[in-house]
Coordinates of N, CA and C in Angstrom, one line a residue:
M179 N 76.8 8.2 281.2 CA 76.2 7.4 280.1 C 76.1 8.3 278.9
E180 N 76.3 7.7 277.7 CA 76.2 8.4 276.5 C 75.3 7.6 275.5
I181 N 74.4 8.3 274.8 CA 73.5 7.7 273.9 C 73.7 8.4 272.5
W182 N 73.9 7.5 271.5 CA 74.0 8.0 270.1 C 72.6 8.0 269.5
V183 N 72.1 9.1 269.1 CA 70.7 9.1 268.6 C 70.6 9.9 267.3
N184 N 69.5 9.5 266.6 CA 69.0 10.2 265.5 C 67.6 10.7 266.0
P185 N 67.4 12.0 266.2 CA 66.2 12.5 266.7 C 64.9 12.1 265.9
A186 N 65.1 11.7 264.7 CA 63.9 11.3 263.9 C 63.6 9.8 264.1
C187 N 64.4 9.1 264.8 CA 64.2 7.7 265.0 C 63.3 7.4 266.2
S188 N 62.2 6.6 266.0 CA 61.3 6.3 267.1 C 62.0 5.5 268.2
K189 N 62.8 4.6 267.8 CA 63.5 3.7 268.8 C 64.4 4.6 269.7
C190 N 65.0 5.6 269.1 CA 65.9 6.5 269.9 C 65.0 7.3 270.9
R191 N 63.9 7.8 270.5 CA 63.0 8.5 271.4 C 62.5 7.6 272.5
V192 N 62.2 6.4 272.2 CA 61.7 5.5 273.3 C 62.9 5.2 274.3
A193 N 64.1 5.0 273.7 CA 65.2 4.8 274.6 C 65.5 6.0 275.5
L194 N 65.4 7.2 275.0 CA 65.5 8.4 275.8 C 64.5 8.5 276.9
A195 N 63.2 8.2 276.5 CA 62.2 8.2 277.5 C 62.4 7.2 278.6
D196 N 63.0 6.0 278.2 CA 63.3 5.0 279.3 C 64.4 5.5 280.2
L197 N 65.4 6.1 279.6 CA 66.5 6.7 280.4 C 66.0 7.7 281.4
D198 N 65.1 8.6 280.9 CA 64.5 9.6 281.7 C 63.7 9.0 282.8
A199 N 62.9 8.0 282.5 CA 62.0 7.4 283.5 C 62.9 6.7 284.6
A200 N 64.1 6.2 284.2 CA 64.9 5.6 285.2 C 65.7 6.6 286.0
G201 N 65.7 7.8 285.6 CA 66.4 8.9 286.4 C 67.9 8.9 286.2
V202 N 68.4 8.3 285.2 CA 69.9 8.3 285.0 C 70.3 9.6 284.2
A203 N 71.5 10.0 284.5 CA 72.1 11.1 283.7 C 72.7 10.6 282.5
Y204 N 72.6 11.3 281.4 CA 73.2 10.9 280.1 C 73.5 12.1 279.3
T205 N 74.4 11.8 278.3 CA 74.7 12.8 277.3 C 74.2 12.3 276.0
V206 N 73.6 13.2 275.2 CA 73.1 12.8 273.9 C 74.1 13.2 272.9
R207 N 74.4 12.3 272.0 CA 75.3 12.5 270.9 C 74.4 12.3 269.6
R208 N 74.2 13.4 268.9 CA 73.5 13.3 267.6 C 74.5 12.8 266.6
Y209 N 74.7 11.6 266.4 CA 75.8 11.0 265.7 C 75.7 11.3 264.2
L210 N 74.6 11.8 263.7 CA 74.6 12.2 262.3 C 75.3 13.6 262.1
D211 N 75.2 14.4 263.2 CA 75.8 15.7 263.2 C 77.3 15.7 263.7
D212 N 77.5 14.7 264.5 CA 78.9 14.5 265.1 C 79.2 13.0 264.9
P213 N 79.6 12.6 263.7 CA 79.9 11.2 263.4 C 81.0 10.6 264.3
P214 N 80.9 9.4 264.6 CA 82.0 8.7 265.4 C 83.2 8.5 264.5
T215 N 84.3 8.6 265.1 CA 85.6 8.3 264.4 C 85.8 6.8 264.3
V216 N 86.7 6.4 263.5 CA 87.0 5.0 263.4 C 87.5 4.5 264.8
P217 N 88.3 5.2 265.5 CA 88.7 4.7 266.9 C 87.5 4.6 267.8
E218 N 86.6 5.5 267.7 CA 85.4 5.4 268.5 C 84.5 4.2 268.1
L219 N 84.4 4.0 266.8 CA 83.6 2.8 266.4 C 84.3 1.5 266.9
E220 N 85.6 1.5 266.8 CA 86.4 0.3 267.3 C 86.1 0.1 268.8
G221 N 86.0 1.1 269.6 CA 85.7 1.0 271.0 C 84.3 0.5 271.2
V222 N 83.4 1.0 270.5 CA 82.0 0.5 270.6 C 81.9 -0.9 270.2
L223 N 82.5 -1.3 269.1 CA 82.4 -2.6 268.6 C 83.1 -3.6 269.6
A224 N 84.2 -3.2 270.2 CA 84.8 -4.1 271.2 C 83.9 -4.3 272.4
A225 N 83.2 -3.2 272.8 CA 82.3 -3.3 274.0 C 81.1 -4.2 273.6
L226 N 80.6 -4.0 272.4 CA 79.5 -4.8 272.0 C 79.9 -6.3 271.6
G227 N 81.1 -6.5 271.3 CA 81.6 -7.8 270.9 C 81.1 -8.1 269.5
L228 N 81.0 -7.1 268.6 CA 80.5 -7.2 267.3 C 81.5 -6.7 266.3
E229 N 81.2 -7.0 265.0 CA 81.9 -6.5 263.9 C 81.2 -5.3 263.3
P230 N 81.9 -4.5 262.5 CA 81.3 -3.3 261.9 C 80.0 -3.6 261.1
W231 N 80.0 -4.7 260.3 CA 78.9 -5.0 259.5 C 77.7 -5.5 260.4
D232 N 77.9 -5.9 261.6 CA 76.8 -6.2 262.5 C 76.1 -5.0 263.0
I233 N 76.7 -3.8 263.0 CA 76.0 -2.6 263.4 C 75.5 -1.8 262.3
A234 N 75.6 -2.3 261.1 CA 75.2 -1.6 259.9 C 73.7 -1.8 259.6
R235 N 73.0 -0.7 259.3 CA 71.6 -0.8 258.9 C 71.7 -1.2 257.4
Q236 N 71.2 -2.4 257.1 CA 71.4 -2.9 255.8 C 70.9 -2.0 254.6
K237 N 69.7 -1.5 254.7 CA 69.2 -0.7 253.6 C 70.1 0.6 253.4
E238 N 70.4 1.3 254.5 CA 71.1 2.5 254.5 C 72.6 2.2 254.0
A239 N 73.1 1.1 254.5 CA 74.5 0.7 254.1 C 74.5 0.5 252.6
A240 N 73.6 -0.2 252.0 CA 73.5 -0.4 250.6 C 73.4 0.9 249.8
E241 N 72.5 1.8 250.4 CA 72.3 3.1 249.7 C 73.6 3.9 249.7
E242 N 74.4 3.7 250.7 CA 75.6 4.5 250.8 C 76.8 3.8 250.1
G243 N 76.6 2.7 249.5 CA 77.6 1.9 248.8 C 78.5 1.1 249.7
L244 N 78.0 0.8 250.9 CA 78.8 -0.1 251.8 C 78.4 -1.5 251.6
T245 N 78.9 -2.1 250.5 CA 78.5 -3.4 250.1 C 79.7 -4.3 250.1
F246 N 80.6 -4.1 251.0 CA 81.8 -4.9 251.1 C 81.5 -6.3 251.7
P247 N 82.3 -7.3 251.4 CA 82.2 -8.6 252.0 C 82.3 -8.4 253.5
R248 N 81.6 -9.3 254.2 CA 81.6 -9.3 255.7 C 82.7 -10.3 256.1
D249 N 83.9 -9.8 256.1 CA 85.1 -10.6 256.5 C 86.2 -9.7 257.0
P250 N 87.1 -10.3 257.7 CA 88.2 -9.6 258.3 C 89.0 -8.7 257.3
E251 N 89.1 -9.2 256.1 CA 89.9 -8.5 255.1 C 89.3 -7.1 254.8
H252 N 87.9 -7.0 254.9 CA 87.2 -5.8 254.6 C 86.8 -5.0 255.8
R253 N 87.3 -5.4 257.0 CA 86.8 -4.7 258.3 C 87.2 -3.2 258.2
A254 N 88.4 -2.9 257.8 CA 88.8 -1.5 257.7 C 87.9 -0.7 256.8
D255 N 87.4 -1.3 255.7 CA 86.5 -0.7 254.7 C 85.2 -0.4 255.4
W256 N 84.7 -1.3 256.1 CA 83.4 -1.1 256.9 C 83.6 0.0 257.9
L257 N 84.6 0.0 258.6 CA 84.8 1.0 259.6 C 84.9 2.4 259.0
A258 N 85.7 2.6 258.0 CA 85.8 3.8 257.3 C 84.5 4.2 256.7
G259 N 83.7 3.3 256.1 CA 82.4 3.6 255.5 C 81.4 4.0 256.5
L260 N 81.4 3.4 257.7 CA 80.4 3.8 258.7 C 80.8 5.1 259.3
A261 N 82.1 5.4 259.4 CA 82.5 6.7 259.9 C 82.1 7.8 258.9
A262 N 82.2 7.5 257.7 CA 81.9 8.5 256.6 C 80.4 8.6 256.4
H263 N 79.6 7.6 256.7 CA 78.2 7.5 256.4 C 77.5 7.0 257.6
P264 N 77.4 7.9 258.7 CA 76.9 7.4 260.0 C 75.4 7.1 259.9
R265 N 74.6 7.5 258.9 CA 73.2 7.1 258.9 C 73.1 5.6 258.7
A266 N 74.2 4.9 258.3 CA 74.2 3.5 258.1 C 74.4 2.7 259.4
I267 N 74.6 3.4 260.5 CA 74.9 2.8 261.8 C 73.6 2.6 262.6
Q268 N 73.4 1.3 263.1 CA 72.3 1.0 264.0 C 72.1 2.0 265.1
R269 N 70.9 2.3 265.6 CA 70.7 3.2 266.6 C 69.6 2.8 267.5
P270 N 69.5 3.3 268.7 CA 70.5 4.0 269.4 C 71.6 3.1 270.0
I271 N 72.8 3.6 270.1 CA 73.9 2.9 270.8 C 74.1 3.7 272.1
I272 N 74.0 2.9 273.2 CA 74.1 3.4 274.6 C 75.3 2.8 275.3
T273 N 76.1 3.7 275.9 CA 77.2 3.2 276.7 C 77.1 3.7 278.1
A274 N 77.1 2.8 279.1 CA 77.1 3.2 280.5 C 78.5 3.6 280.9
A275 N 78.6 4.2 282.1 CA 79.9 4.7 282.6 C 80.9 3.5 282.8
D276 N 80.4 2.3 283.1 CA 81.3 1.2 283.3 C 81.7 0.5 282.0
G277 N 81.2 1.1 280.9 CA 81.6 0.5 279.6 C 80.6 -0.4 279.0
T278 N 79.6 -0.8 279.7 CA 78.5 -1.7 279.2 C 77.9 -0.9 278.0
T279 N 77.8 -1.6 276.9 CA 77.3 -0.9 275.7 C 76.2 -1.8 275.0
V280 N 75.2 -1.2 274.6 CA 74.1 -2.0 273.9 C 73.6 -1.2 272.7
I281 N 73.0 -1.9 271.8 CA 72.2 -1.3 270.8 C 70.8 -1.3 271.4
G282 N 70.3 -0.1 271.7 CA 69.0 0.0 272.5 C 67.8 0.0 271.7
R283 N 67.6 -1.0 270.9 CA 66.4 -1.1 270.1 C 65.2 -1.8 270.8
D284 N 65.4 -2.3 272.0 CA 64.3 -2.9 272.7 C 64.5 -2.6 274.2
P285 N 63.3 -2.7 274.9 CA 63.4 -2.3 276.3 C 64.4 -3.1 277.2
G286 N 64.6 -4.4 276.8 CA 65.5 -5.2 277.6 C 67.0 -4.7 277.5
S287 N 67.3 -4.3 276.3 CA 68.7 -3.8 276.1 C 68.9 -2.5 276.8
V288 N 67.9 -1.6 276.8 CA 68.0 -0.3 277.5 C 68.1 -0.6 279.0
A289 N 67.2 -1.5 279.5 CA 67.2 -1.9 280.9 C 68.6 -2.4 281.4
K290 N 69.2 -3.2 280.5 CA 70.5 -3.8 280.8 C 71.6 -2.7 281.0
V291 N 71.6 -1.7 280.2 CA 72.6 -0.6 280.3 C 72.2 0.3 281.5
I292 N 71.0 0.5 281.8 CA 70.6 1.2 283.0 C 71.1 0.6 284.3
E293 N 71.0 -0.8 284.3 CA 71.4 -1.5 285.5 C 72.9 -1.3 285.8
H294 N 73.7 -1.0 284.7 CA 75.1 -0.9 284.9 C 75.6 0.6 285.1
E295 N 74.6 1.5 285.2 CA 75.0 2.9 285.4 C 75.1 3.2 286.9
P296 N 76.3 3.5 287.4 CA 76.5 3.8 288.8 C 75.8 5.1 289.2
G297 N 75.3 5.1 290.4 CA 74.6 6.2 290.9 C 73.2 6.4 290.4
R298 N 72.6 5.4 289.8 CA 71.3 5.5 289.4 C 70.3 5.4 290.6
P299 N 69.2 6.0 290.5 CA 68.3 6.0 291.7 C 67.8 4.5 291.9
A300 N 67.6 4.2 293.1 CA 67.2 2.8 293.5 C 65.7 2.6 293.2

């Protein structure tokens, strides 16, 4: 399991605590220090079933100049913009070993990804 976090984010800290409480193994990616590439974003979006603008934090996106129309014509602009300005990406994003991916901003989403982690304690 991998979790993309910003250590200053309270939702990230809660998600990490939930993963610890569940006893699952995970890798932390500080995505502000190690930004995702466009292909990595494509993979996460495919797993989430979302478009790039759906995972953008609106305030931060606007501050970074990511004000493109939300349409297929501008999808590549969004992807490049999020890769270049990772603080505009929603957090935390958690991916289980089986590919189940969630934006873990609530306990239900975190629980969903924990359920899909093989080898988790019973």
